[in-house]
């Protein structure tokens, strides 16, 4: 059975973008693949975090994974910092990386710019840690949103470089991105991606938003003055974003949607998108509130940690033996 690995940072409230671009697509794989899904809290600390908040968000994110449909009997759910091999192989991957290739990473450049004069070094060594996450499980496939493409390419480069130097230790993973929801855009500035860290909360639908908020935000979404419902990312980014959200949930193609909405106004489209999003998120929100404080969640994470550790330690041992680090 092929292996899947993916992770989400517990660094803010999860958005509809995280859900349609990543989380929702994790679920079907659990029936066909050996799956490892991780709360990557060591990635979150590449920028300063308040400890109590990080602690709370870690279990909240685990509850969200389960509420979205992750079944702990099928997939392994765990917290990155509880499996020490991530940091250990992360160091190995740092020593396999070049400064130049890390400086060229778009996410590094974006995040570094926001940090002023004191850029945490971890922002630059973020991709080798991500590579370690994936390679420890010998993952074949990594479901992520489109924004992670560059990180996936560097992961493949590091795996190939390591294998070339020390022998075939790691599986070189492929990225898997969904067609429709790979990049959900801001509702207010639809040329920017919908982001956890947007200051304008009207621009973002959060996974745990109440129904009224979801409806209000979609009603206020930016469109254009043409009044034609057509997918055209370049000239009609707002309408195209609503169509992609629709498609990602309804499973319809853009051509089908254009036909369905022929001659209709933006109000109708917004109402339908709001209904779809509410229908999708409402049960997740309900299950989340049942799970978040429950003792069951702790047990699931303990078991996940042990299963993840069993696999990760085998790969780590192979890697350090190949490098001459193991006596
Ligand atoms: P992050 O919020 O950076 O931890 O991202 C977690 C996952 O959500 C990654 O797989 C991202 O690619 C995905 N993601 C984040 N924002 C979006 C978005 N606006 N549209 C689609 N996918 C996204
Ligand atoms: N970099 C990813 C993000 O920001 C999170 C992440 C860390 C990840 N390690 C990973 C995703 C391993 C997939 C696989 O979204």
mmCIF file of N, CA, C and O and ligand atoms in Angstrom, residues 5-9 18 26 38 40 43 80 107 111 126 129-131 133-134 142-145 147-148 151-152 193 196, ligand 2:
data_model
loop_
_atom_site.group_PDB
_atom_site.id
_atom_site.type_symbol
_atom_site.label_atom_id
_atom_site.label_comp_id
_atom_site.label_asym_id
_atom_site.label_seq_id
_atom_site.Cartn_x
_atom_site.Cartn_y
_atom_site.Cartn_z
ATOM 1 N N UNK A 5 1.811 11.357 3.419
ATOM 2 C CA UNK A 5 2.111 12.186 4.584
ATOM 3 C C UNK A 5 1.633 13.600 4.276
ATOM 4 O O UNK A 5 1.838 14.099 3.176
ATOM 5 N N UNK A 6 1.019 14.248 5.265
ATOM 6 C CA UNK A 6 0.809 15.691 5.135
ATOM 7 C C UNK A 6 0.716 16.325 6.515
ATOM 8 O O UNK A 6 0.534 15.624 7.519
ATOM 9 N N UNK A 7 0.873 17.638 6.528
ATOM 10 C CA UNK A 7 0.842 18.351 7.803
ATOM 11 C C UNK A 7 0.229 19.732 7.660
ATOM 12 O O UNK A 7 0.221 20.312 6.582
ATOM 13 N N UNK A 8 -0.301 20.214 8.779
ATOM 14 C CA UNK A 8 -0.834 21.582 8.847
ATOM 15 C C UNK A 8 -0.279 22.227 10.112
ATOM 16 O O UNK A 8 -0.173 21.570 11.155
ATOM 17 N N UNK A 9 0.067 23.508 10.012
ATOM 18 C CA UNK A 9 0.617 24.208 11.182
ATOM 19 C C UNK A 9 -0.494 24.664 12.126
ATOM 20 O O UNK A 9 -1.501 25.196 11.658
ATOM 21 N N UNK A 18 -7.534 26.233 3.757
ATOM 22 C CA UNK A 18 -6.869 25.050 4.325
ATOM 23 C C UNK A 18 -7.738 23.808 4.127
ATOM 24 O O UNK A 18 -7.241 22.731 3.853
ATOM 25 N N UNK A 26 -7.473 15.002 2.393
ATOM 26 C CA UNK A 26 -6.738 13.990 3.163
ATOM 27 C C UNK A 26 -7.623 12.763 3.412
ATOM 28 O O UNK A 26 -7.141 11.647 3.504
ATOM 29 N N UNK A 38 -0.180 15.059 10.357
ATOM 30 C CA UNK A 38 0.618 15.599 11.444
ATOM 31 C C UNK A 38 0.225 17.046 11.763
ATOM 32 O O UNK A 38 -0.100 17.826 10.868
ATOM 33 N N UNK A 40 1.999 20.106 12.626
ATOM 34 C CA UNK A 40 3.422 20.457 12.550
ATOM 35 C C UNK A 40 3.734 21.684 13.417
ATOM 36 O O UNK A 40 3.977 22.774 12.923
ATOM 37 N N UNK A 43 7.054 23.528 12.897
ATOM 38 C CA UNK A 43 7.062 24.521 11.815
ATOM 39 C C UNK A 43 6.462 25.833 12.305
ATOM 40 O O UNK A 43 6.907 26.905 11.911
ATOM 41 N N UNK A 80 3.922 16.611 15.716
ATOM 42 C CA UNK A 80 5.310 16.549 15.244
ATOM 43 C C UNK A 80 6.336 16.524 16.376
ATOM 44 O O UNK A 80 7.248 15.691 16.382
ATOM 45 N N UNK A 107 8.137 31.486 -0.039
ATOM 46 C CA UNK A 107 7.519 31.631 1.275
ATOM 47 C C UNK A 107 8.512 32.232 2.269
ATOM 48 O O UNK A 107 8.147 33.057 3.106
ATOM 49 N N UNK A 111 7.792 35.693 4.218
ATOM 50 C CA UNK A 111 7.705 35.709 5.686
ATOM 51 C C UNK A 111 8.852 36.499 6.288
ATOM 52 O O UNK A 111 8.681 37.158 7.318
ATOM 53 N N UNK A 126 13.144 26.045 7.302
ATOM 54 C CA UNK A 126 11.813 25.437 7.288
ATOM 55 C C UNK A 126 11.700 24.311 6.244
ATOM 56 O O UNK A 126 11.231 23.207 6.569
ATOM 57 N N UNK A 129 13.198 20.887 7.213
ATOM 58 C CA UNK A 129 12.392 20.212 8.245
ATOM 59 C C UNK A 129 11.163 19.573 7.598
ATOM 60 O O UNK A 129 10.791 18.441 7.920
ATOM 61 N N UNK A 130 10.564 20.280 6.651
ATOM 62 C CA UNK A 130 9.398 19.718 5.939
ATOM 63 C C UNK A 130 9.817 18.479 5.152
ATOM 64 O O UNK A 130 9.081 17.476 5.115
ATOM 65 N N UNK A 131 10.992 18.529 4.546
ATOM 66 C CA UNK A 131 11.491 17.358 3.810
ATOM 67 C C UNK A 131 11.649 16.185 4.777
ATOM 68 O O UNK A 131 11.240 15.053 4.486
ATOM 69 N N UNK A 133 10.037 15.613 7.546
ATOM 70 C CA UNK A 133 8.698 15.109 7.907
ATOM 71 C C UNK A 133 8.269 14.031 6.920
ATOM 72 O O UNK A 133 7.790 12.956 7.302
ATOM 73 N N UNK A 134 8.397 14.377 5.655
ATOM 74 C CA UNK A 134 7.866 13.531 4.579
ATOM 75 C C UNK A 134 8.731 12.283 4.397
ATOM 76 O O UNK A 134 8.224 11.166 4.289
ATOM 77 N N UNK A 142 2.129 13.412 -1.341
ATOM 78 C CA UNK A 142 1.909 14.429 -0.321
ATOM 79 C C UNK A 142 0.794 15.360 -0.782
ATOM 80 O O UNK A 142 1.002 16.190 -1.669
ATOM 81 N N UNK A 143 -0.419 15.223 -0.216
ATOM 82 C CA UNK A 143 -1.489 16.135 -0.591
ATOM 83 C C UNK A 143 -1.300 17.488 0.095
ATOM 84 O O UNK A 143 -1.256 17.571 1.316
ATOM 85 N N UNK A 144 -1.166 18.530 -0.700
ATOM 86 C CA UNK A 144 -1.003 19.899 -0.185
ATOM 87 C C UNK A 144 -1.645 20.871 -1.170
ATOM 88 O O UNK A 144 -1.925 20.506 -2.308
ATOM 89 N N UNK A 145 -1.807 22.114 -0.727
ATOM 90 C CA UNK A 145 -2.316 23.168 -1.611
ATOM 91 C C UNK A 145 -1.206 23.614 -2.568
ATOM 92 O O UNK A 145 -0.022 23.355 -2.351
ATOM 93 N N UNK A 147 0.199 26.328 -3.038
ATOM 94 C CA UNK A 147 1.265 27.199 -2.490
ATOM 95 C C UNK A 147 2.470 26.400 -1.968
ATOM 96 O O UNK A 147 3.523 26.978 -1.700
ATOM 97 N N UNK A 148 2.341 25.092 -1.843
ATOM 98 C CA UNK A 148 3.452 24.279 -1.319
ATOM 99 C C UNK A 148 4.297 23.636 -2.419
ATOM 100 O O UNK A 148 5.183 22.836 -2.149
ATOM 101 N N UNK A 151 8.075 24.001 -2.048
ATOM 102 C CA UNK A 151 8.580 23.188 -0.940
ATOM 103 C C UNK A 151 8.634 21.710 -1.309
ATOM 104 O O UNK A 151 9.495 20.970 -0.844
ATOM 105 N N UNK A 152 7.695 21.276 -2.131
ATOM 106 C CA UNK A 152 7.702 19.874 -2.559
ATOM 107 C C UNK A 152 8.844 19.613 -3.530
ATOM 108 O O UNK A 152 9.460 18.551 -3.500
ATOM 109 N N UNK A 193 -4.195 35.040 -1.885
ATOM 110 C CA UNK A 193 -4.782 33.798 -1.368
ATOM 111 C C UNK A 193 -5.471 34.032 -0.020
ATOM 112 O O UNK A 193 -5.084 34.924 0.734
ATOM 113 N N UNK A 196 -4.790 32.479 6.818
ATOM 114 C CA UNK A 196 -5.013 32.495 8.268
ATOM 115 C C UNK A 196 -4.659 33.844 8.860
ATOM 116 O O UNK A 196 -5.199 34.251 9.869
HETATM 117 N N1 LIG B 2 4.680 23.765 4.895
HETATM 118 C C1 LIG B 2 3.326 23.301 5.041
HETATM 119 C C2 LIG B 2 2.410 24.514 5.019
HETATM 120 O O1 LIG B 2 2.750 25.581 5.367
HETATM 121 C C3 LIG B 2 3.140 22.528 6.340
HETATM 122 C C4 LIG B 2 3.982 21.297 6.365
HETATM 123 C C5 LIG B 2 5.051 21.052 7.156
HETATM 124 C C6 LIG B 2 3.779 20.149 5.562
HETATM 125 N N2 LIG B 2 5.549 19.821 6.930
HETATM 126 C C7 LIG B 2 4.814 19.237 5.948
HETATM 127 C C8 LIG B 2 2.887 19.807 4.556
HETATM 128 C C9 LIG B 2 4.932 17.996 5.332
HETATM 129 C C10 LIG B 2 3.011 18.549 3.956
HETATM 130 C C11 LIG B 2 4.032 17.663 4.330
HETATM 131 O O2 LIG B 2 1.301 24.354 4.655
#
